[in-house]
Short mmCIF file of C-alpha atoms in Angstrom, two decimals:
data_model
loop_
_atom_site.label_atom_id
_atom_site.label_comp_id
_atom_site.label_asym_id
_atom_site.label_seq_id
_atom_site.Cartn_x
_atom_site.Cartn_y
_atom_site.Cartn_z
CA MET A 13 14.12 -18.60 -48.88
CA MET A 14 17.39 -20.08 -47.67
CA ARG A 15 15.94 -20.26 -44.18
CA ARG A 16 12.89 -22.11 -45.41
CA ARG A 17 15.01 -24.59 -47.36
CA PHE A 18 17.18 -25.11 -44.30
CA LEU A 19 14.12 -25.74 -42.15
CA VAL A 20 12.78 -28.31 -44.61
CA MET A 21 16.13 -30.08 -44.67
CA ALA A 22 16.53 -29.88 -40.93
CA GLY A 23 13.03 -31.21 -40.43
CA ALA A 24 13.63 -34.11 -42.82
CA SER A 25 16.88 -35.02 -41.13
CA GLY A 26 15.31 -34.94 -37.67
CA LEU A 27 17.36 -31.95 -36.54
CA ILE A 28 14.32 -30.11 -35.25
CA MET A 29 13.24 -31.40 -31.89
CA PRO A 30 9.54 -31.51 -31.15
CA LEU A 31 8.61 -28.39 -29.18
CA PRO A 32 7.47 -28.84 -25.60
CA SER A 33 3.77 -28.26 -25.14
CA GLY A 34 4.06 -24.55 -24.39
CA PRO A 35 5.84 -22.76 -21.53
CA ALA A 36 5.37 -23.88 -17.96
CA ARG A 37 2.66 -22.04 -16.09
CA ALA A 38 1.87 -21.86 -12.42
CA THR A 39 -1.35 -23.45 -11.27
CA PRO A 40 -4.00 -22.06 -8.90
CA ALA A 41 -2.98 -24.84 -6.46
CA GLN A 42 0.66 -23.63 -6.45
CA VAL A 43 -0.49 -20.08 -5.80
CA ALA A 44 -2.81 -21.27 -3.03
CA ALA A 45 0.17 -23.02 -1.41
CA LEU A 46 2.29 -19.84 -1.65
CA ILE A 47 -0.51 -17.82 -0.07
CA ALA A 48 -1.01 -20.41 2.70
CA GLU A 49 2.72 -20.17 3.45
CA LEU A 50 2.39 -16.39 3.65
CA THR A 51 -0.72 -16.24 5.85
CA GLY A 52 0.21 -19.09 8.20
CA ASP A 53 -2.52 -19.64 10.77
CA ALA A 54 -4.42 -16.43 9.97
CA THR A 55 -7.74 -16.62 8.13
CA LEU A 56 -7.62 -15.05 4.69
CA ARG A 57 -10.58 -12.73 4.28
CA GLN A 58 -11.91 -10.79 1.30
CA GLY A 59 -11.62 -7.00 1.58
CA ARG A 60 -9.43 -4.18 2.93
CA VAL A 61 -6.88 -4.63 0.11
CA ILE A 62 -7.76 -3.22 -3.31
CA LEU A 63 -6.10 -4.59 -6.46
CA ASP A 64 -6.56 -2.28 -9.41
CA LEU A 65 -5.88 -3.89 -12.80
CA PRO A 66 -7.63 -3.56 -16.16
CA VAL A 67 -10.04 -6.42 -16.91
CA MET A 68 -9.18 -6.32 -20.62
CA VAL A 69 -5.43 -6.21 -21.24
CA GLU A 70 -4.24 -5.43 -24.76
CA ASN A 71 -0.54 -5.98 -24.14
CA GLY A 72 0.61 -8.37 -21.42
CA ASN A 73 4.18 -7.05 -21.57
CA SER A 74 3.32 -4.00 -19.51
CA VAL A 75 0.17 -3.76 -17.44
CA GLY A 76 -0.36 -0.93 -14.95
CA MET A 77 -1.17 -2.29 -11.50
CA THR A 78 -2.04 -0.35 -8.35
CA VAL A 79 -2.47 -2.08 -5.04
CA SER A 80 -3.61 -0.33 -1.89
CA VAL A 81 -4.90 -1.15 1.58
CA ASP A 82 -7.84 0.57 3.23
CA ALA A 83 -5.95 1.12 6.51
CA PRO A 84 -3.32 3.52 7.87
CA VAL A 85 0.04 2.49 6.44
CA SER A 86 1.42 2.00 9.98
CA GLN A 87 -0.97 -0.96 10.30
CA VAL A 88 0.17 -2.62 7.08
CA HIS A 89 2.99 -5.13 7.24
CA SER A 90 3.21 -6.24 3.62
CA ILE A 91 1.38 -6.72 0.33
CA ASP A 92 2.13 -9.63 -2.01
CA VAL A 93 0.80 -10.09 -5.53
CA PHE A 94 0.49 -13.44 -7.32
CA ALA A 95 -0.36 -14.18 -10.96
CA GLU A 96 -1.84 -17.67 -11.32
CA GLY A 97 -1.13 -17.98 -15.04
CA ASN A 98 2.47 -16.74 -15.14
CA PRO A 99 5.43 -19.16 -15.32
CA LEU A 100 6.62 -17.69 -12.00
CA PRO A 101 3.54 -16.72 -10.00
CA HIS A 102 5.06 -14.38 -7.40
CA VAL A 103 4.91 -10.87 -8.91
CA VAL A 104 6.01 -8.52 -6.15
CA ARG A 105 6.22 -8.00 -2.38
CA TYR A 106 5.95 -4.57 -0.79
CA GLN A 107 6.87 -3.82 2.81
CA PHE A 108 6.13 -0.43 4.31
CA GLY A 109 8.33 1.49 6.73
CA PRO A 110 7.67 4.35 9.17
CA ARG A 111 8.26 7.02 6.47
CA SER A 112 5.69 5.59 4.07
CA GLY A 113 2.91 8.08 3.29
CA ALA A 114 0.20 5.65 2.16
CA ALA A 115 -0.35 1.91 1.78
CA ARG A 116 -0.49 2.28 -1.96
CA VAL A 117 2.05 1.36 -4.68
CA ALA A 118 1.72 1.40 -8.44
CA THR A 119 3.94 -0.48 -10.89
CA ARG A 120 3.79 -2.26 -14.26
CA ILE A 121 3.72 -6.02 -14.57
CA ARG A 122 3.88 -8.81 -17.16
CA LEU A 123 1.02 -11.23 -17.71
CA ALA A 124 1.57 -14.42 -19.68
CA ASN A 125 -2.10 -15.04 -20.53
CA SER A 126 -5.69 -14.54 -19.38
CA GLN A 127 -5.75 -15.39 -15.70
CA THR A 128 -6.56 -14.44 -12.11
CA VAL A 129 -4.25 -12.06 -10.24
CA ILE A 130 -4.42 -12.10 -6.43
CA ALA A 131 -3.21 -9.53 -3.90
CA VAL A 132 -2.72 -10.51 -0.25
CA ALA A 133 -2.20 -7.88 2.44
CA LYS A 134 -0.84 -8.75 5.85
CA LEU A 135 -1.63 -6.24 8.59
CA THR A 136 0.45 -5.69 11.72
CA ASP A 137 -2.37 -7.20 13.85
CA GLY A 138 -1.77 -10.48 11.99
CA SER A 139 -4.96 -10.42 9.90
CA CYS A 140 -4.72 -11.25 6.19
CA TRP A 141 -6.88 -9.84 3.42
CA ARG A 142 -7.20 -10.64 -0.27
CA ASP A 143 -8.53 -9.19 -3.48
CA SER A 144 -8.42 -10.68 -6.97
CA VAL A 145 -8.99 -9.66 -10.58
CA ASP A 146 -9.95 -12.02 -13.42
CA LEU A 147 -8.55 -10.55 -16.61
CA TYR A 148 -8.31 -11.25 -20.31
CA VAL A 149 -4.97 -10.76 -22.08
CA THR A 150 -5.06 -10.22 -25.86
CA LEU A 151 -1.29 -10.15 -26.48
CA ALA A 152 0.58 -12.31 -23.97
CA ALA A 153 3.89 -11.23 -22.47
CA CYS A 154 6.83 -12.60 -24.42
CA ILE A 155 7.86 -15.89 -22.87
CA ASP A 156 8.91 -17.77 -26.00
CA ALA A 157 11.36 -16.99 -28.78
CA LEU A 158 12.57 -13.53 -29.64
CA ASP A 159 11.15 -12.29 -32.92
CA MET B 19 28.49 -8.40 -18.69
CA ARG B 20 26.29 -5.37 -18.58
CA SER B 21 26.82 -3.23 -15.52
CA ILE B 22 23.92 -1.77 -13.59
CA SER B 23 25.98 1.28 -12.68
CA VAL B 24 25.16 2.86 -16.02
CA VAL B 25 21.42 2.33 -15.62
CA ARG B 26 19.47 5.52 -16.16
CA VAL B 27 16.86 6.48 -13.61
CA LEU B 28 14.12 9.03 -14.09
CA LEU B 29 12.88 10.45 -10.81
CA SER B 30 9.89 12.57 -9.95
CA VAL B 31 10.20 13.97 -6.44
CA PRO B 32 8.85 17.32 -5.21
CA LYS B 33 11.66 19.67 -4.10
CA ARG B 34 9.60 21.19 -1.28
CA VAL B 35 7.00 19.37 0.78
CA LYS B 36 4.79 20.06 3.79
CA ARG B 37 5.61 18.51 7.15
CA GLY B 38 3.52 15.41 7.83
CA GLU B 39 1.79 15.53 4.46
CA ALA B 40 2.26 12.55 2.15
CA PHE B 41 3.98 13.30 -1.17
CA GLU B 42 4.24 11.14 -4.25
CA VAL B 43 7.48 9.71 -5.63
CA LYS B 44 7.68 8.16 -9.09
CA LEU B 45 10.67 6.47 -10.63
CA LEU B 46 11.40 4.78 -13.90
CA ILE B 47 14.50 2.62 -14.14
CA SER B 48 15.93 1.87 -17.55
CA HIS B 49 16.48 -1.90 -17.36
CA PRO B 50 15.45 -4.84 -19.61
CA MET B 51 14.29 -7.02 -16.66
CA GLU B 52 15.14 -10.16 -18.63
CA SER B 53 12.79 -12.72 -17.13
CA GLY B 54 14.88 -15.87 -17.71
CA GLN B 55 11.79 -17.39 -19.36
CA ARG B 56 12.65 -16.48 -22.94
CA ARG B 57 14.69 -18.25 -25.60
CA ASP B 58 16.67 -16.63 -28.37
CA THR B 59 16.29 -17.47 -32.06
CA MET B 60 18.74 -20.38 -31.63
CA GLY B 61 16.57 -21.88 -28.89
CA GLN B 62 19.03 -21.03 -26.13
CA ALA B 63 17.57 -19.85 -22.84
CA ILE B 64 18.31 -16.16 -22.21
CA PRO B 65 19.67 -15.91 -18.65
CA ARG B 66 17.64 -14.08 -16.06
CA ASP B 67 18.81 -10.54 -15.33
CA ILE B 68 16.47 -8.42 -13.26
CA ILE B 69 16.51 -5.81 -10.54
CA ASN B 70 15.32 -7.98 -7.66
CA SER B 71 15.34 -5.57 -4.77
CA PHE B 72 14.34 -1.95 -4.29
CA VAL B 73 14.69 -0.04 -1.03
CA CYS B 74 13.66 3.57 -0.42
CA THR B 75 14.58 5.39 2.78
CA TYR B 76 13.97 8.94 3.98
CA GLY B 77 16.38 10.39 6.54
CA GLY B 78 17.62 6.86 7.20
CA GLU B 79 14.15 5.47 7.95
CA ASP B 80 12.41 2.96 5.69
CA VAL B 81 9.75 4.12 3.26
CA LEU B 82 9.26 1.10 1.03
CA ARG B 83 10.98 -2.20 0.42
CA ALA B 84 9.99 -4.05 -2.73
CA ASP B 85 11.03 -7.57 -3.74
CA LEU B 86 10.75 -7.63 -7.51
CA PHE B 87 10.27 -10.86 -9.48
CA PRO B 88 10.50 -11.55 -13.24
CA ALA B 89 6.83 -10.60 -13.64
CA ILE B 90 7.80 -6.94 -13.29
CA ALA B 91 7.73 -5.29 -16.73
CA ALA B 92 10.87 -4.07 -18.50
CA ASN B 93 11.94 -0.58 -17.42
CA PRO B 94 10.44 -0.95 -13.95
CA PHE B 95 8.18 1.85 -12.78
CA LEU B 96 7.32 2.50 -9.15
CA ASP B 97 4.93 5.07 -7.74
CA PHE B 98 4.48 5.41 -3.97
CA PHE B 99 4.02 7.91 -1.12
CA VAL B 100 6.43 9.29 1.45
CA VAL B 101 5.78 11.33 4.57
CA ALA B 102 8.48 13.69 5.90
CA ASP B 103 8.97 15.26 9.33
CA LYS B 104 12.21 17.11 8.54
CA SER B 105 14.37 18.03 5.56
CA ALA B 106 16.39 14.98 4.61
CA ALA B 107 17.66 12.85 1.75
CA LEU B 108 15.35 10.47 -0.06
CA VAL B 109 17.61 7.55 -0.96
CA MET B 110 16.65 4.84 -3.40
CA THR B 111 18.77 1.72 -3.70
CA PHE B 112 18.29 -1.14 -6.10
CA THR B 113 20.14 -4.40 -6.57
CA ASP B 114 20.34 -6.59 -9.65
CA ASP B 115 20.88 -10.34 -10.10
CA HIS B 116 24.67 -9.83 -10.28
CA GLY B 117 24.61 -8.23 -6.83
CA VAL B 118 25.45 -4.81 -8.25
CA VAL B 119 23.93 -2.00 -6.21
CA GLN B 120 22.97 1.42 -7.51
CA THR B 121 21.87 4.33 -5.34
CA GLU B 122 20.02 7.52 -6.25
CA SER B 123 19.58 10.32 -3.77
CA VAL B 124 17.42 13.48 -3.76
CA ASP B 125 17.34 16.15 -1.06
CA VAL B 126 13.84 17.11 0.01
CA ILE B 127 13.11 20.37 1.87
CA VAL B 128 10.33 20.38 4.45
CA GLU B 129 8.60 23.72 4.84
#
């Protein structure tokens, strides 16, 4: 009750600033630029890399994500994951060493809203491969006020 | 300032493995992974505080290097595969935004 009264007073006296129009989000163009920087001169082709994410996400705060490459791990240089609709689009980069047993890593990520997530794998022969998942997020990851 | 050195880590590593056969390693790090994108109830930005780097080696050789960004969920979980040729230590090192480094080590026996 006190809080509500304070808010009314604060609003009347101009204390409350107008909120910005939602948090900043990356754009597909920004992600495309990041990927172009990563691949360089190599052509980005569909395939080889497999991005495993649920299509319907109930809670964007923690989403299980597995990324793997259909190649011996010795031929895989790195895997990068980008989320087009997150405030900061770069999600993770994995690099594999000689003691790696498989070109496969699972983790849990945050997703700010319904969007496209892209995985890019760079192989040691210089070729680059992509996979993407379009997903719907019911409850977005917390990027505003704490409740 | 919170210190990473008290961070709890849950590890799942087989004690005995077969030579040349890939085995699975899972770890769960107890860490808020504050993204730097949130504001508190007073509208103040909450500063970013995440584990930004993870390195796993086996017998001194690289297994996996991961650059983690704020899109990694709180209490980061990693699940990956290692291949061993001899008994050695599996060493996992992670670094937070304050530059504090924490290391966890497990001895693995190759049969």
